[in-house]
Each structure stands twice: as structure tokens, then as C-alpha cells.
Amino acid sequence: MIEQIFQEIYTATPEVVVRAPGRVNLIGEHTDYNDGFVLPAAIDRSIAFAGRRRADRVVRVHSVDFGASVEFSLDDIQKDDKNSWSNYIRGVSKYLEEDGHQLTGADMVFGGNVPREAGLSSSAAVEVGAAAFWKKLLGLGVDPVYLIKLARKAENQFVGVPCGIMDQFISGLGRENHALFLDCRGLSYRHVPLRSDVKIVVCNSGVKRALAQSEYEVRLKQCRQAVAQIASTGLAGKSLRDLAPEDIEAARPVLSDILYRRARHVVSENYRVLEAVKVLEAGDLGRFGQLMNASHESLRDDYEVSSKELDVLVELARKQPGVLGARMTGAGFGGCTVNLVRQDAAEAFAEAVRRGYQDALGLKAEIYIFKASQGALSA
Ligand code: GLA
């Protein structure tokens, strides 16, 4: 498919094709930028890149999804506000160059089926896809974690979105039929098998994440403030990752109600992830589902990043047969919920939630049954 489009546009055969998946986070929300723990899975929706080298220093990029093309020189990579979809690729290319990797010009096309602005990390897929593209095209001998960090840097510094490392990490190093347990401080990780009799069902509220970026920045600052104020009580810690639930209780007198609740979410969520990994490895999906439910409550009440639509989807989900757990996923303020549903109940679940959502809010939910997939940089 992508090869064919490349052929049509450049009347040539691509030298390389790579694919980078989107992701869904099972548990561990708003913990990554607090040095904490996450448990995402890569999904079977991806962004594909096809391309070939050029003899000069010009990069020509065609976006299938935007039906548009841009061209830039590797010697002067600037942000393009008119074609902001190209900035992910520009950023990745710029930082590779800055690190001394001599890129060549290239012709490329990219496109895919990761829903955009739905909280399924289509931008991370573009960044990681671009990094995987350069790695393969030029045979760069670099390790996956280096490229993952570089992709995040492109998002943080070039595009200007202050995200954590989770999305790029899972897009790079996801594994088929597995979730990925990641410690966002040391970046140590391990893959945890997912059972085939349980499905990951994702419900897209259809509401674009309007407030997501500004509120995300507010949360990030609140977490830093909480750490600083907690430190004034003599409880040292570089980040909320270093604190236990009893520390937050002990520090409560010095925290405003908001900072107390923000900190309580992050700290309790880290503990939930650790337990979730343990019970998943032990095959106790009932308990896993309860932890997902508790995560949602904490995001809704303490972290305040859910929305009416997400709460409705979660409530509907929990009434259906075969559901083990339901929660919002990703940054919040719109986007998707993630549900763990017994395989034999998954189709009926999707239908019932779709209907219920339409009845309750007059809105259409898209529902996906995902399969955990391979990352772009996995060996
Ligand atoms: C967005 C960010 C991630 C992470 C989640 C919330 O997806 O890109 O780094 O912070 O929100 O868990």
C-alpha cells in the first residue's frame, strides 16, 4: 500500500519501508513525567514510512493523510507552522544531524491508520517511525532507546509539547501479545504477556482533546510544586516517584488541597502499576481490572483529567457482561477509554457501549478491539 503510493508519487521503488504503532496505556497515567511506572501496549494500528535516498541534502516528504507535501534542506531545518504534520519528521532529522549522524537527502511518503487526536499517540508513531526510517535507510548503528529519547526530544523541544517518554518508548519497543512494564526513571523495562482470552477494547469518545495541552502543563507544574513543598517537611525526594502514600499523608498539612490530591494520584498510581504487573504475571485479571477501575477514579477525582464523555463510557462499560476493568487512557480531556473484556463478550460489549453512548449523549463512539503489536525498533 505505502509502497504503491511511493511508486505513484516518485515513480520509483522505495529502498525501505518501516512501520511504527500507536499505543494504548493499560495503567500508569500521568506517572511517566514523574519518574514513575507505566504499562502500555502497542496497538495494531500504525504509521508506515517508505523512502529512498537522494544524492543531495534535500528531504521531500509526502503525507498521505494530509494529502500534502513539503521539502526541506538538512542544512537548515526549521519548524513549519503551515504544515505542522511535518514537524515531527523535521525534529527527528534535525536532532540526528546535531548528534553527528550524517543524513542524506531522501524522498519519503508516510501515512497510516492510527486515529489522530484520540489519545492513541499518532504523533509518537510519526516520530518513532521517522527515527526507524533513518536508522534503516542509512544503517545507523544506534540502539533503540537512543532513538526513543531522540523522538521524545523532537516532541518536547522541536514541536514544543512537554510529554513524558511513555508513548515513544512503547511505539519503539512494543511486543506482540505483550504489554510493556517501564520504569520511566532508569528506563529499565520488561514485557508482560497478555492472555489471549481477554481483549483490549478501546472506546473513542470522539471528543478531541481540546484542553489537553494546557492542562497537561498545569499538572506537570503542580507535581513539581508538590515535590518542592513536601521537601520542606524533611521528606526528601527528587520526584513523586520517591514517595509512598504515607509520605503524602504526612505532608498533607503543608500542601494545598489541589496539590495534595495531585500528589496522591501519582503516588497511588505508581503503586497500582506495580501491583498490576504482579497480578498480570500471576494471571489474576480480576484484580487487574479492579486496579484499572481505581485508576480511573483517581484520575477523575484527584487528578481531574477525565471528562463527562469519558466518565459516561466508563460507567456504561462497567455494566456490561464480561468486563474486567474500564478506565480513561492517555492524557485525558477527551480521547479514549481502555477496557479489558473477556474474548467471548467483546463484540457484544462494543455494540452495547456504542448504543448506550449514543442514547446518553447523542454522540458516536468508535470502538476498536486491539491486538498488542510489535514496536518499530524491536529486534
Ligand atoms: C500523554 C503523554 C505521555 C503521558 C500521558 C499520560 O500521552 O504524551 O507522556 O504523560 O499523556 O499518562
Coordinates of C-alpha atoms and ligand atoms in Angstrom, one line a residue:
M1 CA 0.0 0.0 0.0
I2 CA 2.5 2.6 1.1
E3 CA 5.0 1.2 -1.4
Q4 CA 2.4 1.7 -4.1
I5 CA 1.8 5.3 -3.1
F6 CA 5.5 5.9 -3.1
Q7 CA 5.7 4.4 -6.6
E8 CA 2.9 6.7 -7.8
I9 CA 4.5 9.9 -6.4
Y10 CA 8.1 9.4 -7.1
T11 CA 7.9 6.8 -10.0
A12 CA 10.4 4.7 -8.2
T13 CA 10.6 1.8 -5.9
P14 CA 11.3 2.6 -2.2
E15 CA 14.5 1.3 -0.7
V16 CA 13.0 0.9 2.8
V17 CA 9.6 0.6 4.4
V18 CA 9.1 0.8 8.2
R19 CA 6.1 0.9 10.5
A20 CA 5.5 2.4 13.9
P21 CA 2.5 1.6 16.0
G22 CA 0.2 3.8 18.2
R23 CA -0.3 2.8 21.8
V24 CA -2.9 2.3 24.5
N25 CA -1.9 2.6 28.1
L26 CA -3.3 -0.2 30.3
I27 CA -2.4 1.5 33.6
G28 CA 0.1 4.1 34.9
E29 CA -1.3 7.5 33.8
H30 CA 0.5 10.8 34.4
T31 CA 3.3 8.9 36.0
D32 CA 5.9 9.0 33.3
Y33 CA 6.9 12.6 33.8
N34 CA 7.1 11.9 37.5
D35 CA 9.9 9.3 37.0
G36 CA 7.2 6.6 37.7
F37 CA 5.9 3.3 36.2
V38 CA 3.7 2.7 33.2
L39 CA 2.2 -0.4 31.5
P40 CA 1.2 0.4 27.8
A41 CA 0.8 -1.9 24.8
A42 CA 1.5 -1.1 21.2
I43 CA -1.6 -1.4 19.1
D44 CA -2.2 -2.9 15.6
R45 CA -2.7 0.5 14.1
S46 CA 0.5 2.1 12.7
I47 CA 2.1 4.8 10.6
A48 CA 4.1 3.4 7.7
F49 CA 7.1 5.2 6.0
A50 CA 8.5 4.3 2.6
G51 CA 11.5 6.1 1.1
R52 CA 14.8 6.1 -0.7
R53 CA 18.0 8.1 -0.6
R54 CA 18.7 11.1 -2.7
A55 CA 22.1 12.3 -3.8
D56 CA 21.7 15.7 -2.3
R57 CA 20.7 17.1 1.1
V58 CA 17.0 17.7 0.3
V59 CA 14.2 15.8 2.1
R60 CA 10.9 15.6 0.3
V61 CA 8.0 14.3 2.4
H62 CA 4.5 13.5 1.3
S63 CA 1.8 12.9 3.9
V64 CA -0.9 10.5 2.6
D65 CA -3.3 11.5 5.4
F66 CA -3.0 15.3 4.8
G67 CA -2.7 14.9 1.1
A68 CA 0.2 17.4 1.1
S69 CA 4.0 17.6 0.5
V70 CA 6.9 19.5 1.9
E71 CA 10.5 19.8 1.1
F72 CA 13.4 20.9 3.4
S73 CA 17.1 21.0 3.4
L74 CA 19.1 19.0 6.0
D75 CA 21.4 22.1 6.3
D76 CA 18.6 24.3 7.6
I77 CA 15.8 22.5 9.4
Q78 CA 13.1 24.9 10.6
K79 CA 9.7 24.5 12.0
D80 CA 6.9 24.7 9.5
D81 CA 3.7 26.1 11.1
K82 CA 1.7 25.8 7.9
N83 CA 2.4 22.0 7.6
S84 CA 2.7 21.2 11.3
W85 CA 2.4 17.5 10.5
S86 CA 5.9 17.6 9.1
N87 CA 7.5 19.0 12.3
Y88 CA 7.8 15.5 13.9
I89 CA 10.0 14.4 10.9
R90 CA 11.9 17.7 10.8
G91 CA 12.6 17.5 14.5
V92 CA 13.9 13.9 14.4
S93 CA 16.0 14.7 11.4
K94 CA 17.5 17.8 13.0
Y95 CA 18.5 16.1 16.2
L96 CA 20.1 13.1 14.4
E97 CA 22.1 15.6 12.4
E98 CA 23.0 17.5 15.5
D99 CA 24.3 14.3 17.1
G100 CA 26.6 13.8 14.2
H101 CA 24.7 11.3 12.2
Q102 CA 25.3 12.3 8.6
L103 CA 21.9 12.0 6.9
T104 CA 21.4 12.1 3.2
G105 CA 18.6 13.7 1.3
A106 CA 15.6 11.4 0.9
D107 CA 12.2 11.1 -0.8
M108 CA 9.6 9.7 1.5
V109 CA 5.9 9.1 2.0
F110 CA 4.1 8.3 5.2
G111 CA 0.6 7.6 6.4
G112 CA -1.4 5.2 8.4
N113 CA -4.5 4.3 10.4
V114 CA -3.7 5.5 14.0
P115 CA -6.7 7.7 14.9
R116 CA -5.5 11.3 15.2
E117 CA -6.1 13.4 18.3
A118 CA -7.7 10.5 20.0
G119 CA -5.0 9.9 22.7
L120 CA -3.5 6.9 20.9
S121 CA -0.2 8.5 20.2
S122 CA -0.2 9.1 16.5
S123 CA 2.4 11.8 16.9
A124 CA 4.8 9.4 18.8
A125 CA 4.2 6.9 16.0
V126 CA 5.3 9.5 13.4
E127 CA 8.4 10.5 15.4
V128 CA 9.4 6.9 16.1
G129 CA 8.6 5.9 12.5
A130 CA 10.9 8.7 11.3
A131 CA 13.7 7.6 13.5
A132 CA 13.2 4.0 12.4
F133 CA 13.2 5.2 8.8
W134 CA 16.6 6.9 9.1
K135 CA 18.0 4.0 11.0
K136 CA 17.1 1.5 8.3
L137 CA 17.8 3.8 5.3
L138 CA 21.3 4.6 6.5
G139 CA 22.1 1.5 8.5
L140 CA 22.7 3.6 11.7
G141 CA 24.2 1.5 14.4
V142 CA 22.3 3.1 17.2
D143 CA 20.3 1.4 20.0
P144 CA 16.5 1.7 20.2
V145 CA 16.5 3.6 23.5
Y146 CA 18.7 6.3 22.0
L147 CA 16.2 6.8 19.1
I148 CA 13.3 6.7 21.5
K149 CA 14.8 9.5 23.6
L150 CA 15.6 11.5 20.5
A151 CA 12.0 11.1 19.3
R152 CA 10.8 12.4 22.6
K153 CA 13.2 15.3 22.3
A154 CA 11.7 16.2 18.9
E155 CA 8.3 16.3 20.5
N156 CA 9.4 18.3 23.6
Q157 CA 11.9 20.7 22.0
F158 CA 11.1 21.0 18.3
V159 CA 7.3 20.5 18.3
G160 CA 7.0 22.1 21.8
V161 CA 4.8 19.5 23.6
P162 CA 6.1 18.6 27.1
C163 CA 5.2 14.9 27.1
G164 CA 6.9 12.1 29.0
I165 CA 8.7 9.1 27.5
M166 CA 5.9 6.5 27.5
D167 CA 4.5 7.0 24.1
Q168 CA 7.7 6.9 22.1
F169 CA 9.0 4.0 24.2
I170 CA 6.1 1.7 23.5
S171 CA 5.9 2.7 19.9
G172 CA 9.6 1.7 19.6
L173 CA 9.7 -1.4 21.8
G174 CA 6.2 -2.9 22.0
R175 CA 6.0 -6.7 21.6
E176 CA 3.2 -8.8 20.0
N177 CA 0.7 -10.1 22.6
H178 CA 2.6 -8.3 25.4
A179 CA 2.3 -5.1 27.5
L180 CA 5.5 -3.3 28.4
F181 CA 6.3 -2.5 32.0
L182 CA 8.6 0.5 32.0
D183 CA 10.4 2.3 34.8
C184 CA 10.5 5.8 33.5
R185 CA 13.4 6.8 35.7
G186 CA 16.1 4.3 34.7
L187 CA 14.3 3.2 31.6
S188 CA 14.6 -0.5 32.5
Y189 CA 11.7 -2.5 31.1
R190 CA 10.2 -5.9 30.6
H191 CA 7.4 -7.4 28.5
V192 CA 4.5 -8.9 30.3
P193 CA 2.4 -11.5 28.4
L194 CA -1.3 -10.7 27.8
R195 CA -3.8 -13.6 27.8
S196 CA -5.5 -14.4 24.5
D197 CA -8.9 -15.0 26.1
V198 CA -9.1 -11.3 27.1
K199 CA -9.4 -8.4 24.7
I200 CA -8.2 -4.8 24.9
V201 CA -11.3 -2.8 23.8
V202 CA -10.8 0.9 23.3
C203 CA -13.7 3.3 23.1
N204 CA -13.1 6.6 21.3
S205 CA -15.3 9.3 22.8
G206 CA -14.9 11.3 19.6
V207 CA -14.1 14.4 21.6
K208 CA -10.8 16.0 20.6
R209 CA -8.5 16.6 23.5
A210 CA -9.0 20.4 23.5
L211 CA -7.7 21.3 26.9
A212 CA -5.2 18.5 26.9
Q213 CA -2.0 20.5 26.3
S214 CA -2.6 23.5 28.6
E215 CA -4.0 21.4 31.4
Y216 CA -1.2 18.8 30.9
E217 CA 1.4 21.6 31.5
V218 CA -0.6 22.7 34.6
R219 CA -0.4 19.2 36.0
L220 CA 3.3 18.9 35.3
K221 CA 3.9 22.1 37.3
Q222 CA 1.7 21.1 40.1
C223 CA 3.7 17.9 40.5
R224 CA 6.9 19.8 40.7
Q225 CA 5.4 22.2 43.2
A226 CA 4.2 19.3 45.3
V227 CA 7.6 17.8 45.4
A228 CA 9.2 21.1 46.5
Q229 CA 6.6 21.7 49.3
I230 CA 6.9 18.1 50.5
A231 CA 10.7 18.5 50.7
S232 CA 10.1 21.4 53.1
T233 CA 8.8 18.8 55.6
G234 CA 12.2 17.0 55.5
L235 CA 10.9 14.2 53.3
A236 CA 13.5 14.3 50.5
G237 CA 12.7 13.1 47.1
K238 CA 13.6 14.2 43.6
S239 CA 10.2 13.3 42.3
L240 CA 6.8 11.9 43.4
R241 CA 8.2 8.5 42.4
D242 CA 10.3 8.6 45.5
L243 CA 7.3 9.0 47.9
A244 CA 4.9 6.5 49.4
P245 CA 1.3 7.0 50.2
E246 CA 2.1 7.6 53.9
D247 CA 4.5 10.3 52.9
I248 CA 1.8 12.2 51.1
E249 CA -0.5 11.9 54.2
A250 CA 2.4 13.1 56.5
A251 CA 2.9 16.1 54.2
R252 CA -0.7 16.9 53.9
P253 CA -0.6 19.9 56.3
V254 CA 1.9 21.7 54.1
L255 CA 0.0 21.1 50.8
S256 CA -3.0 22.8 49.4
D257 CA -5.9 20.6 48.7
I258 CA -5.2 20.5 45.0
L259 CA -1.5 19.7 45.4
Y260 CA -2.4 17.0 47.9
R261 CA -4.8 15.3 45.5
R262 CA -2.4 15.6 42.5
A263 CA 0.4 14.0 44.5
R264 CA -2.0 11.3 45.9
H265 CA -2.9 10.4 42.4
V266 CA 0.6 10.0 41.1
V267 CA 1.8 8.1 44.2
S268 CA -1.1 5.7 44.3
E269 CA -1.0 5.2 40.6
N270 CA 2.6 4.1 40.8
Y271 CA 1.6 1.5 43.5
R272 CA -1.2 0.3 41.3
V273 CA 1.1 -0.3 38.3
L274 CA 3.4 -2.3 40.5
E275 CA 0.6 -4.4 41.7
A276 CA -1.0 -4.7 38.3
V277 CA 2.2 -6.1 36.8
K278 CA 2.4 -8.7 39.6
V279 CA -1.2 -9.8 39.2
L280 CA -1.0 -9.9 35.4
E281 CA 2.0 -12.1 35.7
A282 CA 0.1 -14.3 38.1
G283 CA -2.9 -14.5 35.8
D284 CA -5.3 -12.7 38.2
L285 CA -7.1 -10.5 35.7
G286 CA -10.0 -9.9 38.1
R287 CA -7.7 -7.9 40.4
F288 CA -6.0 -6.3 37.4
G289 CA -9.5 -4.9 36.4
Q290 CA -10.1 -3.6 39.8
L291 CA -6.8 -1.7 39.7
M292 CA -7.9 -0.2 36.3
N293 CA -11.1 0.9 37.9
A294 CA -9.3 2.5 40.8
S295 CA -7.0 4.3 38.4
H296 CA -10.0 5.9 36.7
E297 CA -11.5 7.1 39.9
S298 CA -8.1 8.6 40.9
L299 CA -7.7 10.3 37.5
R300 CA -11.3 11.6 37.7
D301 CA -11.4 12.8 41.3
D302 CA -7.8 13.5 42.4
Y303 CA -6.0 14.4 39.1
E304 CA -9.1 15.8 37.4
V305 CA -8.2 15.0 33.9
S306 CA -11.3 13.0 32.9
S307 CA -14.4 14.4 31.1
K308 CA -18.1 13.8 31.1
E309 CA -17.9 11.7 27.9
L310 CA -15.1 9.5 29.3
D311 CA -17.0 9.0 32.6
V312 CA -20.1 8.0 30.7
L313 CA -18.1 5.5 28.6
V314 CA -16.6 4.0 31.7
E315 CA -19.9 3.7 33.6
L316 CA -21.5 2.1 30.6
A317 CA -18.6 -0.3 30.2
R318 CA -18.8 -1.5 33.8
K319 CA -22.4 -2.5 33.4
Q320 CA -21.6 -5.0 30.5
P321 CA -21.1 -8.7 31.0
G322 CA -17.5 -9.9 30.7
V323 CA -15.9 -6.6 31.6
L324 CA -12.9 -6.9 34.0
G325 CA -11.9 -3.2 34.2
A326 CA -12.5 0.2 32.5
R327 CA -10.7 3.5 32.7
M328 CA -9.8 6.5 30.7
T329 CA -6.4 6.2 28.9
G330 CA -3.8 8.8 27.8
A331 CA -3.6 12.4 28.9
G332 CA -7.4 12.8 29.3
F333 CA -9.8 15.7 28.5
G334 CA -11.3 13.6 25.7
G335 CA -9.8 10.8 23.7
C336 CA -10.4 7.2 24.7
T337 CA -11.2 4.7 27.4
V338 CA -9.5 1.3 27.7
N339 CA -11.4 -1.8 28.7
L340 CA -10.4 -5.3 29.5
V341 CA -13.1 -7.6 28.3
R342 CA -13.4 -11.4 28.1
Q343 CA -13.0 -12.5 24.5
D344 CA -16.4 -14.1 24.1
A345 CA -18.1 -10.9 25.3
A346 CA -16.1 -8.4 23.4
E347 CA -18.3 -8.0 20.3
A348 CA -21.5 -7.6 22.4
F349 CA -19.6 -5.2 24.7
A350 CA -18.7 -3.0 21.7
E351 CA -22.2 -2.9 20.4
A352 CA -23.8 -2.2 23.8
V353 CA -21.4 0.7 24.6
R354 CA -21.8 2.2 21.2
R355 CA -25.6 2.2 21.6
G356 CA -25.6 3.4 25.2
Y357 CA -23.2 6.3 24.4
Q358 CA -25.5 7.4 21.5
D359 CA -28.5 7.2 23.8
A360 CA -26.9 9.0 26.7
L361 CA -25.1 11.8 24.9
G362 CA -26.2 11.7 21.3
L363 CA -22.6 11.0 20.3
K364 CA -20.9 8.4 18.2
A365 CA -18.2 6.3 19.8
E366 CA -15.7 4.4 17.6
I367 CA -14.8 1.1 19.2
Y368 CA -11.7 -0.8 18.5
I369 CA -10.6 -4.3 19.5
F370 CA -6.8 -4.1 19.5
K371 CA -4.1 -6.7 19.4
A372 CA -0.9 -5.9 21.2
S373 CA 1.8 -5.5 18.5
Q374 CA 5.4 -5.2 17.6
G375 CA 7.2 -1.8 18.0
A376 CA 9.2 -0.1 15.2
L377 CA 12.6 -0.6 16.8
S378 CA 12.1 -4.1 18.3
A379 CA 14.7 -6.6 17.2
Ligands
GLA1 C1 0.4 11.8 27.1 C2 1.9 11.9 27.1 C3 2.6 10.8 27.9 C4 1.9 10.6 29.3 C5 0.4 10.5 29.1 C6 -0.3 10.5 30.4 O1 0.1 10.6 26.3 O2 2.4 12.0 25.8 O3 3.9 11.0 28.0 O4 2.3 11.6 30.1 O5 -0.1 11.6 28.4 O6 -0.1 9.3 31.1

